[in-house]
Amino acid sequence: MRMREILISRPRKFWFKKVYNALKYFLTRKNVNLNLKYLPLTMDIEPTTGCNFRCTMCQVSDPDFKAFNMDFEVYKKVIDENKQLIKIKLQGMGEPFVHKNLFDMISYANKNGISVEFVTNGSLLDDKNIQKIVSHDISRISVSIDGATKETFESIRKRSNFNKVISNVKELSKKIKENKFSTDFDSMCLLQKKNIHEIDKIIDLCKDIGFHTLYFQVQLTGWGKEEWEKINKEQDVNYDNSDIKEVIQKVIKEKSTKNFKIVVLEENLLSFNKKCSYPFENPYISSTGKVIPCCMIADEKVIEFGSIKKNSFSQIWNSPEYQNFRKSINDNNLKEFCKNCYKEFR
């Protein structure tokens, strides 16, 4: 569900606060002002860095990566200080279902009139969790599908079980249809050299499962770390600088239907003329309560602007550190860890 659709969908709690903030956003966003007059309309919140997979392109597979669950009281503080939010996405470096309070988080957001979506690897979608899903107000569920065969899928998503994931997701799709559950049910595929040969099969699989939309992400992030930039650059399909783009667009044209859309996520394919919007619109709250610029970094060790545990979100949102970071984006004077998203440096 898009932001405009959420705004007009139905009355929600704190409606005036949300609409007033949204108006300030739409009226002032284009001003070159680093001290923002509005608070974010959307936010990424990381429930956990714990994950049962060790995907080859993900920094969670680093042996030194530490798993941490967000304290529910910290989560409540984020929501309580941001009742202007229209939508949150519960996503991060971990698998959301690892957190025992995931559905409490969803319920608490809903009570404050906030739409919720989440991204999952699909492995923990058992009958109990599926039943909870269809009894909650969730605007979008996205499932990562990075291969159409057991061999390819499990070679990328280490420790996974392809057959179990597909079985789980098919059952969820069935329940959504039976309950006439009004949610966007989408799949996400991170295209890379390891799975690009299965693009047709991935599309057919996702269509067969019953997803509404398949999103292809065509850029691998390095999480702001030089070692991960090197690892993932070897698997990057170089979407903008090869024949791959033409091939993908051709397949999309052939296989998209009215009830099944295929979209290439180009929001993160940035340039000096198409600057990053994350620092102005969509903060990322880590599982430890740190405010981070975006999900493409998703690591407080690279950069963070402050802790929700120590300061209010509004103080952090317009802090000197945040404003200086916004200035670096406006001036195209990019931090080293931002350069991977810009075509001028790729």
PDB file of C-alpha atoms in Angstrom, residues 92-311:
ATOM      1  CA  GLY A  92      16.776  -5.144   9.508  1.00  0.00           C
ATOM      2  CA  MET A  93      19.749  -7.448   9.544  1.00  0.00           C
ATOM      3  CA  GLY A  94      17.825 -10.220  11.303  1.00  0.00           C
ATOM      4  CA  GLU A  95      14.738 -12.335  10.729  1.00  0.00           C
ATOM      5  CA  PRO A  96      11.760 -10.578  12.418  1.00  0.00           C
ATOM      6  CA  PHE A  97      10.168 -13.823  13.619  1.00  0.00           C
ATOM      7  CA  VAL A  98      13.211 -14.496  15.787  1.00  0.00           C
ATOM      8  CA  HIS A  99      11.920 -11.763  18.120  1.00  0.00           C
ATOM      9  CA  LYS A 100       9.373 -13.191  20.565  1.00  0.00           C
ATOM     10  CA  ASN A 101       7.513  -9.857  20.757  1.00  0.00           C
ATOM     11  CA  LEU A 102       7.061  -9.336  17.007  1.00  0.00           C
ATOM     12  CA  PHE A 103       3.263  -9.445  17.130  1.00  0.00           C
ATOM     13  CA  ASP A 104       3.230  -7.235  20.225  1.00  0.00           C
ATOM     14  CA  MET A 105       5.201  -4.728  18.167  1.00  0.00           C
ATOM     15  CA  ILE A 106       2.692  -4.938  15.332  1.00  0.00           C
ATOM     16  CA  SER A 107      -0.250  -4.538  17.726  1.00  0.00           C
ATOM     17  CA  TYR A 108       1.312  -1.549  19.492  1.00  0.00           C
ATOM     18  CA  ALA A 109       1.899   0.235  16.195  1.00  0.00           C
ATOM     19  CA  ASN A 110      -1.659  -0.505  15.066  1.00  0.00           C
ATOM     20  CA  LYS A 111      -3.023   0.935  18.348  1.00  0.00           C
ATOM     21  CA  ASN A 112      -1.271   4.167  17.432  1.00  0.00           C
ATOM     22  CA  GLY A 113      -2.738   4.244  13.943  1.00  0.00           C
ATOM     23  CA  ILE A 114       0.460   3.113  12.246  1.00  0.00           C
ATOM     24  CA  SER A 115       0.446   0.727   9.313  1.00  0.00           C
ATOM     25  CA  VAL A 116       2.963  -2.123   9.557  1.00  0.00           C
ATOM     26  CA  GLU A 117       4.887  -4.131   7.011  1.00  0.00           C
ATOM     27  CA  PHE A 118       7.720  -6.593   7.426  1.00  0.00           C
ATOM     28  CA  VAL A 119      10.254  -8.578   5.437  1.00  0.00           C
ATOM     29  CA  THR A 120      10.832 -12.252   6.256  1.00  0.00           C
ATOM     30  CA  ASN A 121      12.894 -15.163   4.949  1.00  0.00           C
ATOM     31  CA  GLY A 122       9.830 -17.380   5.232  1.00  0.00           C
ATOM     32  CA  SER A 123      11.432 -20.156   7.264  1.00  0.00           C
ATOM     33  CA  LEU A 124       9.448 -19.536  10.472  1.00  0.00           C
ATOM     34  CA  LEU A 125       6.016 -19.156   8.874  1.00  0.00           C
ATOM     35  CA  ASP A 126       4.527 -22.122  10.701  1.00  0.00           C
ATOM     36  CA  ASP A 127       0.784 -22.582  11.274  1.00  0.00           C
ATOM     37  CA  LYS A 128       0.888 -20.664  14.575  1.00  0.00           C
ATOM     38  CA  ASN A 129       2.585 -17.615  13.075  1.00  0.00           C
ATOM     39  CA  ILE A 130       0.387 -17.683   9.971  1.00  0.00           C
ATOM     40  CA  GLN A 131      -2.725 -17.657  12.171  1.00  0.00           C
ATOM     41  CA  LYS A 132      -1.366 -14.652  14.048  1.00  0.00           C
ATOM     42  CA  ILE A 133      -0.586 -12.872  10.777  1.00  0.00           C
ATOM     43  CA  VAL A 134      -4.149 -13.119   9.473  1.00  0.00           C
ATOM     44  CA  SER A 135      -5.504 -11.782  12.788  1.00  0.00           C
ATOM     45  CA  HIS A 136      -3.361  -8.624  12.735  1.00  0.00           C
ATOM     46  CA  ASP A 137      -3.461  -5.417  10.703  1.00  0.00           C
ATOM     47  CA  ILE A 138      -0.493  -5.773   8.370  1.00  0.00           C
ATOM     48  CA  SER A 139      -0.326  -3.698   5.206  1.00  0.00           C
ATOM     49  CA  ARG A 140       2.475  -5.607   3.450  1.00  0.00           C
ATOM     50  CA  ILE A 141       4.365  -8.865   3.829  1.00  0.00           C
ATOM     51  CA  SER A 142       7.509  -9.327   1.765  1.00  0.00           C
ATOM     52  CA  VAL A 143       9.280 -12.686   1.457  1.00  0.00           C
ATOM     53  CA  SER A 144      12.826 -13.051   0.160  1.00  0.00           C
ATOM     54  CA  ILE A 145      13.009 -15.502  -2.753  1.00  0.00           C
ATOM     55  CA  ASP A 146      16.561 -15.559  -4.123  1.00  0.00           C
ATOM     56  CA  GLY A 147      16.357 -18.669  -6.273  1.00  0.00           C
ATOM     57  CA  ALA A 148      13.910 -20.947  -8.049  1.00  0.00           C
ATOM     58  CA  THR A 149      15.707 -24.204  -7.314  1.00  0.00           C
ATOM     59  CA  LYS A 150      16.957 -25.818  -4.132  1.00  0.00           C
ATOM     60  CA  GLU A 151      20.544 -25.690  -5.368  1.00  0.00           C
ATOM     61  CA  THR A 152      20.597 -21.981  -6.171  1.00  0.00           C
ATOM     62  CA  PHE A 153      18.440 -20.856  -3.249  1.00  0.00           C
ATOM     63  CA  GLU A 154      20.434 -22.733  -0.612  1.00  0.00           C
ATOM     64  CA  SER A 155      23.784 -21.745  -2.132  1.00  0.00           C
ATOM     65  CA  ILE A 156      22.873 -18.088  -1.478  1.00  0.00           C
ATOM     66  CA  ARG A 157      20.752 -18.384   1.642  1.00  0.00           C
ATOM     67  CA  LYS A 158      23.006 -20.624   3.720  1.00  0.00           C
ATOM     68  CA  ARG A 159      21.351 -22.793   6.413  1.00  0.00           C
ATOM     69  CA  SER A 160      18.017 -22.478   4.602  1.00  0.00           C
ATOM     70  CA  ASN A 161      15.666 -25.233   3.477  1.00  0.00           C
ATOM     71  CA  PHE A 162      14.221 -24.304   0.097  1.00  0.00           C
ATOM     72  CA  ASN A 163      11.361 -26.809   0.179  1.00  0.00           C
ATOM     73  CA  LYS A 164      10.264 -25.721   3.662  1.00  0.00           C
ATOM     74  CA  VAL A 165      10.328 -22.014   2.776  1.00  0.00           C
ATOM     75  CA  ILE A 166       8.257 -22.537  -0.388  1.00  0.00           C
ATOM     76  CA  SER A 167       5.804 -24.787   1.458  1.00  0.00           C
ATOM     77  CA  ASN A 168       5.394 -22.192   4.229  1.00  0.00           C
ATOM     78  CA  VAL A 169       4.870 -19.341   1.807  1.00  0.00           C
ATOM     79  CA  LYS A 170       2.313 -21.270  -0.226  1.00  0.00           C
ATOM     80  CA  GLU A 171       0.351 -21.956   2.956  1.00  0.00           C
ATOM     81  CA  LEU A 172       0.453 -18.263   3.887  1.00  0.00           C
ATOM     82  CA  SER A 173      -0.722 -17.348   0.391  1.00  0.00           C
ATOM     83  CA  LYS A 174      -3.610 -19.791   0.753  1.00  0.00           C
ATOM     84  CA  LYS A 175      -4.654 -18.349   4.128  1.00  0.00           C
ATOM     85  CA  ILE A 176      -4.487 -14.786   2.841  1.00  0.00           C
ATOM     86  CA  LYS A 177      -6.875 -15.686   0.023  1.00  0.00           C
ATOM     87  CA  GLU A 178      -9.225 -17.665   2.306  1.00  0.00           C
ATOM     88  CA  ASN A 179      -9.425 -14.840   4.830  1.00  0.00           C
ATOM     89  CA  LYS A 180      -9.607 -12.163   2.137  1.00  0.00           C
ATOM     90  CA  PHE A 181      -6.763 -10.547   4.023  1.00  0.00           C
ATOM     91  CA  SER A 182      -6.217  -7.034   2.659  1.00  0.00           C
ATOM     92  CA  THR A 183      -2.450  -6.947   2.517  1.00  0.00           C
ATOM     93  CA  ASP A 184       0.118  -6.593  -0.205  1.00  0.00           C
ATOM     94  CA  PHE A 185       1.793  -9.994  -0.445  1.00  0.00           C
ATOM     95  CA  ASP A 186       5.110  -9.527  -2.218  1.00  0.00           C
ATOM     96  CA  SER A 187       8.342 -11.328  -2.977  1.00  0.00           C
ATOM     97  CA  MET A 188      11.805  -9.796  -3.006  1.00  0.00           C
ATOM     98  CA  CYS A 189      14.669 -11.144  -5.084  1.00  0.00           C
ATOM     99  CA  LEU A 190      18.196  -9.806  -4.833  1.00  0.00           C
ATOM    100  CA  LEU A 191      19.509 -10.423  -8.328  1.00  0.00           C
ATOM    101  CA  GLN A 192      23.154 -11.433  -8.484  1.00  0.00           C
ATOM    102  CA  LYS A 193      25.426 -13.517 -10.651  1.00  0.00           C
ATOM    103  CA  LYS A 194      24.517 -16.648  -8.687  1.00  0.00           C
ATOM    104  CA  ASN A 195      20.812 -16.479  -9.584  1.00  0.00           C
ATOM    105  CA  ILE A 196      20.477 -14.291 -12.691  1.00  0.00           C
ATOM    106  CA  HIS A 197      20.286 -17.429 -14.856  1.00  0.00           C
ATOM    107  CA  GLU A 198      17.062 -18.393 -13.059  1.00  0.00           C
ATOM    108  CA  ILE A 199      15.240 -15.118 -13.559  1.00  0.00           C
ATOM    109  CA  ASP A 200      12.482 -16.706 -15.670  1.00  0.00           C
ATOM    110  CA  LYS A 201      12.023 -19.546 -13.182  1.00  0.00           C
ATOM    111  CA  ILE A 202      11.999 -17.162 -10.208  1.00  0.00           C
ATOM    112  CA  ILE A 203       9.213 -15.171 -11.853  1.00  0.00           C
ATOM    113  CA  ASP A 204       7.211 -18.330 -12.601  1.00  0.00           C
ATOM    114  CA  LEU A 205       7.677 -19.629  -9.045  1.00  0.00           C
ATOM    115  CA  CYS A 206       6.569 -16.367  -7.429  1.00  0.00           C
ATOM    116  CA  LYS A 207       3.572 -16.162  -9.737  1.00  0.00           C
ATOM    117  CA  ASP A 208       2.610 -19.750  -8.905  1.00  0.00           C
ATOM    118  CA  ILE A 209       2.877 -19.104  -5.146  1.00  0.00           C
ATOM    119  CA  GLY A 210       0.389 -16.257  -5.460  1.00  0.00           C
ATOM    120  CA  PHE A 211       2.472 -13.170  -4.742  1.00  0.00           C
ATOM    121  CA  HIS A 212       0.941  -9.909  -5.907  1.00  0.00           C
ATOM    122  CA  THR A 213       4.261  -8.333  -6.871  1.00  0.00           C
ATOM    123  CA  LEU A 214       7.832  -9.494  -7.395  1.00  0.00           C
ATOM    124  CA  TYR A 215      10.462  -6.867  -6.660  1.00  0.00           C
ATOM    125  CA  PHE A 216      13.925  -7.308  -8.129  1.00  0.00           C
ATOM    126  CA  GLN A 217      16.660  -5.558  -6.201  1.00  0.00           C
ATOM    127  CA  VAL A 218      19.605  -5.147  -8.561  1.00  0.00           C
ATOM    128  CA  GLN A 219      22.243  -3.640  -6.318  1.00  0.00           C
ATOM    129  CA  LEU A 220      24.185  -5.354  -3.558  1.00  0.00           C
ATOM    130  CA  THR A 221      25.181  -3.162  -0.650  1.00  0.00           C
ATOM    131  CA  GLY A 222      28.456  -3.400   1.227  1.00  0.00           C
ATOM    132  CA  TRP A 223      26.885  -2.209   4.506  1.00  0.00           C
ATOM    133  CA  GLY A 224      29.383   0.648   4.550  1.00  0.00           C
ATOM    134  CA  LYS A 225      32.297  -1.749   4.987  1.00  0.00           C
ATOM    135  CA  GLU A 226      35.197  -2.131   2.582  1.00  0.00           C
ATOM    136  CA  GLU A 227      35.429  -5.914   3.014  1.00  0.00           C
ATOM    137  CA  TRP A 228      31.742  -6.403   2.188  1.00  0.00           C
ATOM    138  CA  GLU A 229      31.981  -4.036  -0.760  1.00  0.00           C
ATOM    139  CA  LYS A 230      34.632  -6.341  -2.214  1.00  0.00           C
ATOM    140  CA  ILE A 231      32.675  -9.526  -1.499  1.00  0.00           C
ATOM    141  CA  ASN A 232      29.415  -8.287  -2.971  1.00  0.00           C
ATOM    142  CA  LYS A 233      30.934  -6.448  -5.899  1.00  0.00           C
ATOM    143  CA  GLU A 234      31.991  -9.825  -7.296  1.00  0.00           C
ATOM    144  CA  GLN A 235      28.322 -10.873  -7.445  1.00  0.00           C
ATOM    145  CA  ASP A 236      26.875  -7.537  -8.638  1.00  0.00           C
ATOM    146  CA  VAL A 237      25.090  -7.793 -12.012  1.00  0.00           C
ATOM    147  CA  ASN A 238      26.030  -4.193 -12.926  1.00  0.00           C
ATOM    148  CA  TYR A 239      22.462  -3.378 -13.875  1.00  0.00           C
ATOM    149  CA  ASP A 240      23.135   0.105 -15.263  1.00  0.00           C
ATOM    150  CA  ASN A 241      26.322  -0.762 -17.126  1.00  0.00           C
ATOM    151  CA  SER A 242      25.536  -3.948 -19.009  1.00  0.00           C
ATOM    152  CA  ASP A 243      23.049  -5.756 -21.224  1.00  0.00           C
ATOM    153  CA  ILE A 244      21.427  -7.146 -18.085  1.00  0.00           C
ATOM    154  CA  LYS A 245      19.030  -4.210 -17.884  1.00  0.00           C
ATOM    155  CA  GLU A 246      17.660  -4.891 -21.349  1.00  0.00           C
ATOM    156  CA  VAL A 247      17.270  -8.598 -20.584  1.00  0.00           C
ATOM    157  CA  ILE A 248      15.431  -7.939 -17.319  1.00  0.00           C
ATOM    158  CA  GLN A 249      13.112  -5.370 -18.859  1.00  0.00           C
ATOM    159  CA  LYS A 250      12.291  -7.755 -21.696  1.00  0.00           C
ATOM    160  CA  VAL A 251      11.369 -10.546 -19.277  1.00  0.00           C
ATOM    161  CA  ILE A 252       9.282  -8.172 -17.165  1.00  0.00           C
ATOM    162  CA  LYS A 253       7.331  -7.041 -20.213  1.00  0.00           C
ATOM    163  CA  GLU A 254       6.642 -10.612 -21.246  1.00  0.00           C
ATOM    164  CA  LYS A 255       5.643 -11.996 -17.847  1.00  0.00           C
ATOM    165  CA  SER A 256       3.888  -9.147 -15.993  1.00  0.00           C
ATOM    166  CA  THR A 257       0.111  -9.434 -15.775  1.00  0.00           C
ATOM    167  CA  LYS A 258      -2.711  -7.431 -14.269  1.00  0.00           C
ATOM    168  CA  ASN A 259      -2.647  -9.549 -11.100  1.00  0.00           C
ATOM    169  CA  PHE A 260       1.091 -10.119 -10.939  1.00  0.00           C
ATOM    170  CA  LYS A 261       3.446  -7.185 -11.276  1.00  0.00           C
ATOM    171  CA  ILE A 262       7.215  -7.332 -11.662  1.00  0.00           C
ATOM    172  CA  VAL A 263       9.188  -4.277 -10.584  1.00  0.00           C
ATOM    173  CA  VAL A 264      12.877  -3.403 -10.552  1.00  0.00           C
ATOM    174  CA  LEU A 265      13.707  -1.423  -7.414  1.00  0.00           C
ATOM    175  CA  GLU A 266      15.657   1.528  -8.754  1.00  0.00           C
ATOM    176  CA  GLU A 267      15.169   3.832  -5.753  1.00  0.00           C
ATOM    177  CA  ASN A 268      18.661   3.043  -4.479  1.00  0.00           C
ATOM    178  CA  LEU A 269      20.346   3.480  -7.863  1.00  0.00           C
ATOM    179  CA  LEU A 270      21.386   7.044  -7.155  1.00  0.00           C
ATOM    180  CA  SER A 271      23.368   9.794  -8.868  1.00  0.00           C
ATOM    181  CA  PHE A 272      24.333  13.412  -8.336  1.00  0.00           C
ATOM    182  CA  ASN A 273      21.079  14.323 -10.080  1.00  0.00           C
ATOM    183  CA  LYS A 274      19.030  11.765  -8.132  1.00  0.00           C
ATOM    184  CA  LYS A 275      20.192  12.202  -4.576  1.00  0.00           C
ATOM    185  CA  CYS A 276      19.571   9.939  -1.609  1.00  0.00           C
ATOM    186  CA  SER A 277      16.333  10.739   0.234  1.00  0.00           C
ATOM    187  CA  TYR A 278      16.777   8.497   3.291  1.00  0.00           C
ATOM    188  CA  PRO A 279      18.312  11.175   5.586  1.00  0.00           C
ATOM    189  CA  PHE A 280      15.343  13.445   4.832  1.00  0.00           C
ATOM    190  CA  GLU A 281      12.530  10.916   4.979  1.00  0.00           C
ATOM    191  CA  ASN A 282      13.121   7.442   6.334  1.00  0.00           C
ATOM    192  CA  PRO A 283      15.389   6.829   9.348  1.00  0.00           C
ATOM    193  CA  TYR A 284      16.491   3.390  10.450  1.00  0.00           C
ATOM    194  CA  ILE A 285      16.341   2.467  14.140  1.00  0.00           C
ATOM    195  CA  SER A 286      18.730  -0.323  15.060  1.00  0.00           C
ATOM    196  CA  SER A 287      17.880  -3.121  17.471  1.00  0.00           C
ATOM    197  CA  THR A 288      19.975  -1.338  20.128  1.00  0.00           C
ATOM    198  CA  GLY A 289      18.011   1.914  19.694  1.00  0.00           C
ATOM    199  CA  LYS A 290      20.559   3.819  17.604  1.00  0.00           C
ATOM    200  CA  VAL A 291      19.368   6.092  14.762  1.00  0.00           C
ATOM    201  CA  ILE A 292      21.110   5.223  11.482  1.00  0.00           C
ATOM    202  CA  PRO A 293      20.743   6.927   8.074  1.00  0.00           C
ATOM    203  CA  CYS A 294      19.358   3.980   6.099  1.00  0.00           C
ATOM    204  CA  CYS A 295      18.879   0.253   5.593  1.00  0.00           C
ATOM    205  CA  MET A 296      21.721   0.194   3.050  1.00  0.00           C
ATOM    206  CA  ILE A 297      24.151   0.717   5.938  1.00  0.00           C
ATOM    207  CA  ALA A 298      22.143  -0.800   8.802  1.00  0.00           C
ATOM    208  CA  ASP A 299      25.108  -0.826  11.158  1.00  0.00           C
ATOM    209  CA  GLU A 300      25.651   1.591  14.039  1.00  0.00           C
ATOM    210  CA  LYS A 301      29.390   0.833  13.951  1.00  0.00           C
ATOM    211  CA  VAL A 302      29.583   2.596  10.583  1.00  0.00           C
ATOM    212  CA  ILE A 303      27.559   5.668  11.549  1.00  0.00           C
ATOM    213  CA  GLU A 304      24.864   6.628  14.050  1.00  0.00           C
ATOM    214  CA  PHE A 305      23.335   9.922  15.147  1.00  0.00           C
ATOM    215  CA  GLY A 306      22.362   9.064  18.695  1.00  0.00           C
ATOM    216  CA  SER A 307      20.459   6.655  20.903  1.00  0.00           C
ATOM    217  CA  ILE A 308      16.735   6.595  21.569  1.00  0.00           C
ATOM    218  CA  LYS A 309      17.639   5.398  25.054  1.00  0.00           C
ATOM    219  CA  LYS A 310      19.420   8.677  25.831  1.00  0.00           C
ATOM    220  CA  ASN A 311      17.628  11.311  23.755  1.00  0.00           C
TER     221      ASN A 311
END
